[in-house]
CSV table of C-alpha atoms in Angstrom, one decimal:
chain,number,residue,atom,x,y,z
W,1,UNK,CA,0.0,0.2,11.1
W,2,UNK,CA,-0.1,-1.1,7.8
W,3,UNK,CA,2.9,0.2,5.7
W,4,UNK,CA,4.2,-0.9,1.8
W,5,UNK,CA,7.2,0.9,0.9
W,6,UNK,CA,9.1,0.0,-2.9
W,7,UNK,CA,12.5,1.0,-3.6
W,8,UNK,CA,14.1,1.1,-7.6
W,9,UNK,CA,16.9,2.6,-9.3
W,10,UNK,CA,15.0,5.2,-10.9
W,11,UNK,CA,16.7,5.1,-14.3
W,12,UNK,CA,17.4,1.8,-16.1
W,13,UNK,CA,19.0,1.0,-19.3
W,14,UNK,CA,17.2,-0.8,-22.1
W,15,UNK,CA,17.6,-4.3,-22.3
W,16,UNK,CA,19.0,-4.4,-18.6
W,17,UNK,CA,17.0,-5.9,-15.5
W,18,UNK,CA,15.2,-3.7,-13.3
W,19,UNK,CA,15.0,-4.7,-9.4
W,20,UNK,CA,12.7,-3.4,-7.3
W,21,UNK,CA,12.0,-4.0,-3.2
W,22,UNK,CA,8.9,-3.6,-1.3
W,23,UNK,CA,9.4,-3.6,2.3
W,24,UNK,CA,6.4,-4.0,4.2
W,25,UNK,CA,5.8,-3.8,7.7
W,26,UNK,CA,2.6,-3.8,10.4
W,27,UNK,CA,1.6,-7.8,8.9
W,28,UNK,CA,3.2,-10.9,8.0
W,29,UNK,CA,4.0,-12.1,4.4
W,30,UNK,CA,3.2,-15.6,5.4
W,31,UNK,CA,-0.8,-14.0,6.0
W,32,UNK,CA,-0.7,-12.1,2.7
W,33,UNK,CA,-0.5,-12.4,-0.8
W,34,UNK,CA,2.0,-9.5,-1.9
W,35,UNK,CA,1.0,-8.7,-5.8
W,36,UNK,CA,3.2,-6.3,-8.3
W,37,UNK,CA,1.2,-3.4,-10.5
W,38,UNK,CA,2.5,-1.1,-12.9
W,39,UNK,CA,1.2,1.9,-14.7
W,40,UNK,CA,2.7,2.6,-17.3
W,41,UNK,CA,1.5,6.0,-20.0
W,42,UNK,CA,0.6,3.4,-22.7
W,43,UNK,CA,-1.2,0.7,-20.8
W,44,UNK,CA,-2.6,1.9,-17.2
W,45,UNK,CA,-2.7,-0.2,-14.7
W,46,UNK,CA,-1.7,-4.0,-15.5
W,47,UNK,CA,-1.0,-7.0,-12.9
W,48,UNK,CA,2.3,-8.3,-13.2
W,49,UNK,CA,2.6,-11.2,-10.7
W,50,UNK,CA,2.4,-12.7,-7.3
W,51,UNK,CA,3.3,-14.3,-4.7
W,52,UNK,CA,1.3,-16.6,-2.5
W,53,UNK,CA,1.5,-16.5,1.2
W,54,UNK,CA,2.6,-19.8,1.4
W,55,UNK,CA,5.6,-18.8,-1.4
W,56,UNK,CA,4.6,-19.9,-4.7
W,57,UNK,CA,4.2,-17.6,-7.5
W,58,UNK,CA,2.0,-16.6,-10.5
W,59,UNK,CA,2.7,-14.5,-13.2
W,60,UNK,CA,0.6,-12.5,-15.8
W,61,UNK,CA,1.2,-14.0,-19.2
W,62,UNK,CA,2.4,-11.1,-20.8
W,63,UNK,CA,5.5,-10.7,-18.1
W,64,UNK,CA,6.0,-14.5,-17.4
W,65,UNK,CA,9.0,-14.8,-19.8
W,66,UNK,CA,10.7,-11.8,-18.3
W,67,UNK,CA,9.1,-11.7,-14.5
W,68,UNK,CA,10.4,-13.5,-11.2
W,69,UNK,CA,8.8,-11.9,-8.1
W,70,UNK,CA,10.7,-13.7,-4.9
W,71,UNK,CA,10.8,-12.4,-1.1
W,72,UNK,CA,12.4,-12.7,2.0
W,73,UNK,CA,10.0,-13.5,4.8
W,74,UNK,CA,12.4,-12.4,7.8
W,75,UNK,CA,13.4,-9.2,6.0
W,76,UNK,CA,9.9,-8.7,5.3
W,77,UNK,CA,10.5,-8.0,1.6
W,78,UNK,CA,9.0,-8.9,-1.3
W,79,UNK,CA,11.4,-8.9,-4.5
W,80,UNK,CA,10.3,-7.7,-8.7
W,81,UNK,CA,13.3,-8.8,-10.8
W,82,UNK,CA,12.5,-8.3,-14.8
W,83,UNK,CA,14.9,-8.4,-17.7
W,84,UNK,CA,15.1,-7.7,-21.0
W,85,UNK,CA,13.4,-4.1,-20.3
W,86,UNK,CA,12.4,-1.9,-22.9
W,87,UNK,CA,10.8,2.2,-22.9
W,88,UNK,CA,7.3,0.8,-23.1
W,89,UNK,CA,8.3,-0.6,-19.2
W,90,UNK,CA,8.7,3.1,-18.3
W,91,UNK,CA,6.2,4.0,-15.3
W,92,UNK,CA,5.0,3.6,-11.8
W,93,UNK,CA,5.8,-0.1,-9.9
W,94,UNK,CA,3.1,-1.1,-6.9
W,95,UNK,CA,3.5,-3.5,-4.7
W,96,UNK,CA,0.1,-4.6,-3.0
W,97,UNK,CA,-0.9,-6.9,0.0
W,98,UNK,CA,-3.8,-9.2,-1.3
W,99,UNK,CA,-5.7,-10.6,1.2
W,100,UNK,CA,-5.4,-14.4,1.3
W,101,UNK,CA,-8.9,-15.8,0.4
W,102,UNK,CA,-10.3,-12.6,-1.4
W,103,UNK,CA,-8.0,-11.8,-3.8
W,104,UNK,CA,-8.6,-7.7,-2.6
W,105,UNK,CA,-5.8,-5.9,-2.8
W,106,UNK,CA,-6.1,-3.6,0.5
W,107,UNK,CA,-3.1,-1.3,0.8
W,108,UNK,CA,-0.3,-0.4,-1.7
W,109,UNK,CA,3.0,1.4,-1.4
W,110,UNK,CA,3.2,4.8,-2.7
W,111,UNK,CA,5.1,3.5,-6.1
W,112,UNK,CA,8.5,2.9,-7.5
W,113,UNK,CA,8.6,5.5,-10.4
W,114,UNK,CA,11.2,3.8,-13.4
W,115,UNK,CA,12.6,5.1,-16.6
W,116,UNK,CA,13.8,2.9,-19.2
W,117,UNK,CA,16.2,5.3,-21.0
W,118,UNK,CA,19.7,5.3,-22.5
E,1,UNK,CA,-8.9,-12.1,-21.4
E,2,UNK,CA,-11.4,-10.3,-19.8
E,3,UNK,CA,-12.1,-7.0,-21.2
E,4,UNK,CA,-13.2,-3.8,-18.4
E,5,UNK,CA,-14.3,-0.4,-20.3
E,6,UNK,CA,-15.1,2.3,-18.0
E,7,UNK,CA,-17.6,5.6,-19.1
E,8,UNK,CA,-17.1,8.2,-19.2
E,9,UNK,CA,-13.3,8.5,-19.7
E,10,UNK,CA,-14.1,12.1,-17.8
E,11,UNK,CA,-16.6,13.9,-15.9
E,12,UNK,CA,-17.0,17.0,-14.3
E,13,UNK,CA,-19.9,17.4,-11.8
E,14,UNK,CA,-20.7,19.9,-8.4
E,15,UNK,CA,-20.0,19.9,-5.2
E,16,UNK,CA,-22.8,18.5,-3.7
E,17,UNK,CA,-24.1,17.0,-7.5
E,18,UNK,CA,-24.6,12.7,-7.3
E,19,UNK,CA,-21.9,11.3,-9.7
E,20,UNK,CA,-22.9,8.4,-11.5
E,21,UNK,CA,-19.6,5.8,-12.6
E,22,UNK,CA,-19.9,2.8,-15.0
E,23,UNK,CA,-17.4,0.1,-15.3
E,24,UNK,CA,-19.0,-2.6,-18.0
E,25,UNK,CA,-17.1,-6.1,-18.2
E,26,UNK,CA,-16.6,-8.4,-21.5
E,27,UNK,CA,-18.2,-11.2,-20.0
E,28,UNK,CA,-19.7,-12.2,-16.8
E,29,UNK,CA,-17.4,-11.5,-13.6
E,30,UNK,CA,-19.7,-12.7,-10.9
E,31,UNK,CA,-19.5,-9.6,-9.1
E,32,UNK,CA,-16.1,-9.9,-8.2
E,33,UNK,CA,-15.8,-6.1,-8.9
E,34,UNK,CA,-13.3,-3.6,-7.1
E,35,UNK,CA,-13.2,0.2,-7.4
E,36,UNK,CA,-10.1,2.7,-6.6
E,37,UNK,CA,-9.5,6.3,-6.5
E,38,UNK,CA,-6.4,7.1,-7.2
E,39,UNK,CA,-5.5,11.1,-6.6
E,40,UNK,CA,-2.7,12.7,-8.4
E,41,UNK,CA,0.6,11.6,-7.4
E,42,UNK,CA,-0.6,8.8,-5.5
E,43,UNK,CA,-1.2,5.1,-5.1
E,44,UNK,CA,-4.7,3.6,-5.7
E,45,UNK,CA,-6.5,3.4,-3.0
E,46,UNK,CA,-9.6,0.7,-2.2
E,47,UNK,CA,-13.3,2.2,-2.3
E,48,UNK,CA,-15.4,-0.7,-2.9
E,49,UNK,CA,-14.5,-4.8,-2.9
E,50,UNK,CA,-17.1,-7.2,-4.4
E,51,UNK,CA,-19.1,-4.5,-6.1
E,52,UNK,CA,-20.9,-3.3,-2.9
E,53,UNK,CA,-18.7,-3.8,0.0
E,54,UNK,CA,-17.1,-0.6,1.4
E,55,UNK,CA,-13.7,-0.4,2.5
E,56,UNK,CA,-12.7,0.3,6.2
E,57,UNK,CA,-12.5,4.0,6.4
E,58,UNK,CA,-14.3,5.2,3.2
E,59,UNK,CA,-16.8,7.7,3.8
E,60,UNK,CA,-20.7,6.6,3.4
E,61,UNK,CA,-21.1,8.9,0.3
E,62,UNK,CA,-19.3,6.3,-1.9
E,63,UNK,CA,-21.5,3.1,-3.0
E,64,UNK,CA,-21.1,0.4,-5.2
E,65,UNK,CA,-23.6,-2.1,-7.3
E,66,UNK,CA,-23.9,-3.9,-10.1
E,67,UNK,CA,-24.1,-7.3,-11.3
E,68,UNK,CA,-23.2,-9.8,-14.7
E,69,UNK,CA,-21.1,-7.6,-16.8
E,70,UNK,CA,-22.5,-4.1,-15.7
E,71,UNK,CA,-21.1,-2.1,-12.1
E,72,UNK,CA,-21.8,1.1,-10.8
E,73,UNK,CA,-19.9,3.4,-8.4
E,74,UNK,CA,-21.7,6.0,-6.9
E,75,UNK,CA,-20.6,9.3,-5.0
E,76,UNK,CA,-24.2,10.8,-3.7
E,77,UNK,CA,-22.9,14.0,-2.7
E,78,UNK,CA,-19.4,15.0,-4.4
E,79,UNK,CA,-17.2,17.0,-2.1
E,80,UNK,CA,-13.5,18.3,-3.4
E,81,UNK,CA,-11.7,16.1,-2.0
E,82,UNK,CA,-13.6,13.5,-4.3
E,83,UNK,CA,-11.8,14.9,-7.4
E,84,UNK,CA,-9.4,12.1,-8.6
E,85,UNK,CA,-9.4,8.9,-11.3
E,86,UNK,CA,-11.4,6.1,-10.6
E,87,UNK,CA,-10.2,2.6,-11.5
E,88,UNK,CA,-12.5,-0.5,-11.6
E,89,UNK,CA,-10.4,-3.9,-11.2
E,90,UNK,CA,-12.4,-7.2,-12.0
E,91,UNK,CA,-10.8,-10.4,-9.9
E,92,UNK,CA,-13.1,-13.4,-11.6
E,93,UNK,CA,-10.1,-14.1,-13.8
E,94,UNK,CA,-7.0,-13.2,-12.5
E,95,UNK,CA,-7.2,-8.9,-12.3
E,96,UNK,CA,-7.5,-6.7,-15.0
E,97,UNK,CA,-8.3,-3.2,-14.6
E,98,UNK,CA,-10.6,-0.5,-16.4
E,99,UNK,CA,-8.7,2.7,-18.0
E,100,UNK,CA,-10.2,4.9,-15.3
E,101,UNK,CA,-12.8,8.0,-14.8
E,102,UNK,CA,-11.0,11.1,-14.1
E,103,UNK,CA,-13.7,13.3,-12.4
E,104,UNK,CA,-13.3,17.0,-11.8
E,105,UNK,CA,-15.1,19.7,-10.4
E,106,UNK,CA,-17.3,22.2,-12.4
């Protein structure tokens, strides 16, 4: 069974870097592409970045100064470091498997819900 | 940057009533077209891939179609568990997502 779970602190500070983990079990990351998505009140649903199943990494433009998306293949976790956070960031973090080949992103975990506050 | 505007931004239709979703793209996206429904509290979740392809699972009811710049998703008979906000995604150019349908029942 096919299973995508994210884990956050909740409640960050602005300017401070938010970390997020999505554990994923049921496939392999080195057969998927795992992508991050937010949702955020101001902007919906945006892409922020991914990584390839063979480890390399793209980024949308309007994170890439401020994104690093990393994993750990025999943790089967995929990592969403960003700094320099501000309220606008406030709102849901996906992770997504992307199916190598397609691009289709197939299943997603249930959310990491964040607050940038002081 | 590709552009996706979805209409309308809200519907409300029957049980039982065909419901009729747009998704229009600023330039030609080659029918790499996804839709989601996405229920409240929830993560998206894949209807339709490639305009017309329907997930694993998905009941029958949904379909999807379009082509150039202009996609459809279609419920032919809404039932309540239908009510939610549909999201188109266009993947010809790295992803970028509509702003979403939220459909209600009347």
């Amino acid at each position: 069974q096919v299973q995508l779970k994210e884990t956050g602190p909740g409640l960050v500070q602005p300017t401070q870097t938010l970390s997020i983990t999505c554990t994923v079990s049921g496939f392999s990351l080195t057969s998927y592409y795992m992508q991050w998505v937010r949702q955020t009140p101001g902007k919906g649903l945006e892409w922020m970045g991914f990584i390839r199943s063979g480890g390399s990494t793209e980024y949308n433009s309007e994170f890439k100064s401020r994104l690093s998306i990393s994993r750990d293949t025999s943790k089967n976790q995929v990592f969403l470091k960003m700094n320099s956070l501000k309220t606008e960031d406030t709102g849901v973090y996906y992770c997504a498997r992307k199916v190598r080949g397609t691009g289709v992103m197939d299943a997603w975990g249930q959310g990491a819900s964040v607050t940038v506050s002081s | 940057d590709i552009q996706m505007t979805q209409s309308p931004s809200f519907l409300s239709a029957s049980v039982g009533e065909r419901v009729t979703l747009s998704c229009r793209a600023s330039q030609n996206i080659n029918k790499y077209l996804d839709w989601y429904q996405q229920k409240l509290g929830e993560a998206p979740k894949l209807l339709i891939y490639n305009t017309n392809n329907l997930h694993t699972g998905i009941p029958s009811r949904f379909s999807g179609s379009g082509s150039g710049t202009d996609y459809t998703l279609t419920i032919s008979s809404l039932q309540p568990e239908d009510v939610a906000t549909y999201f188109c995604l266009q993947r010809n150019s790295w992803d970028t997502f509509g702003a979403g349908t939220k459909l209600e029942l009347k």
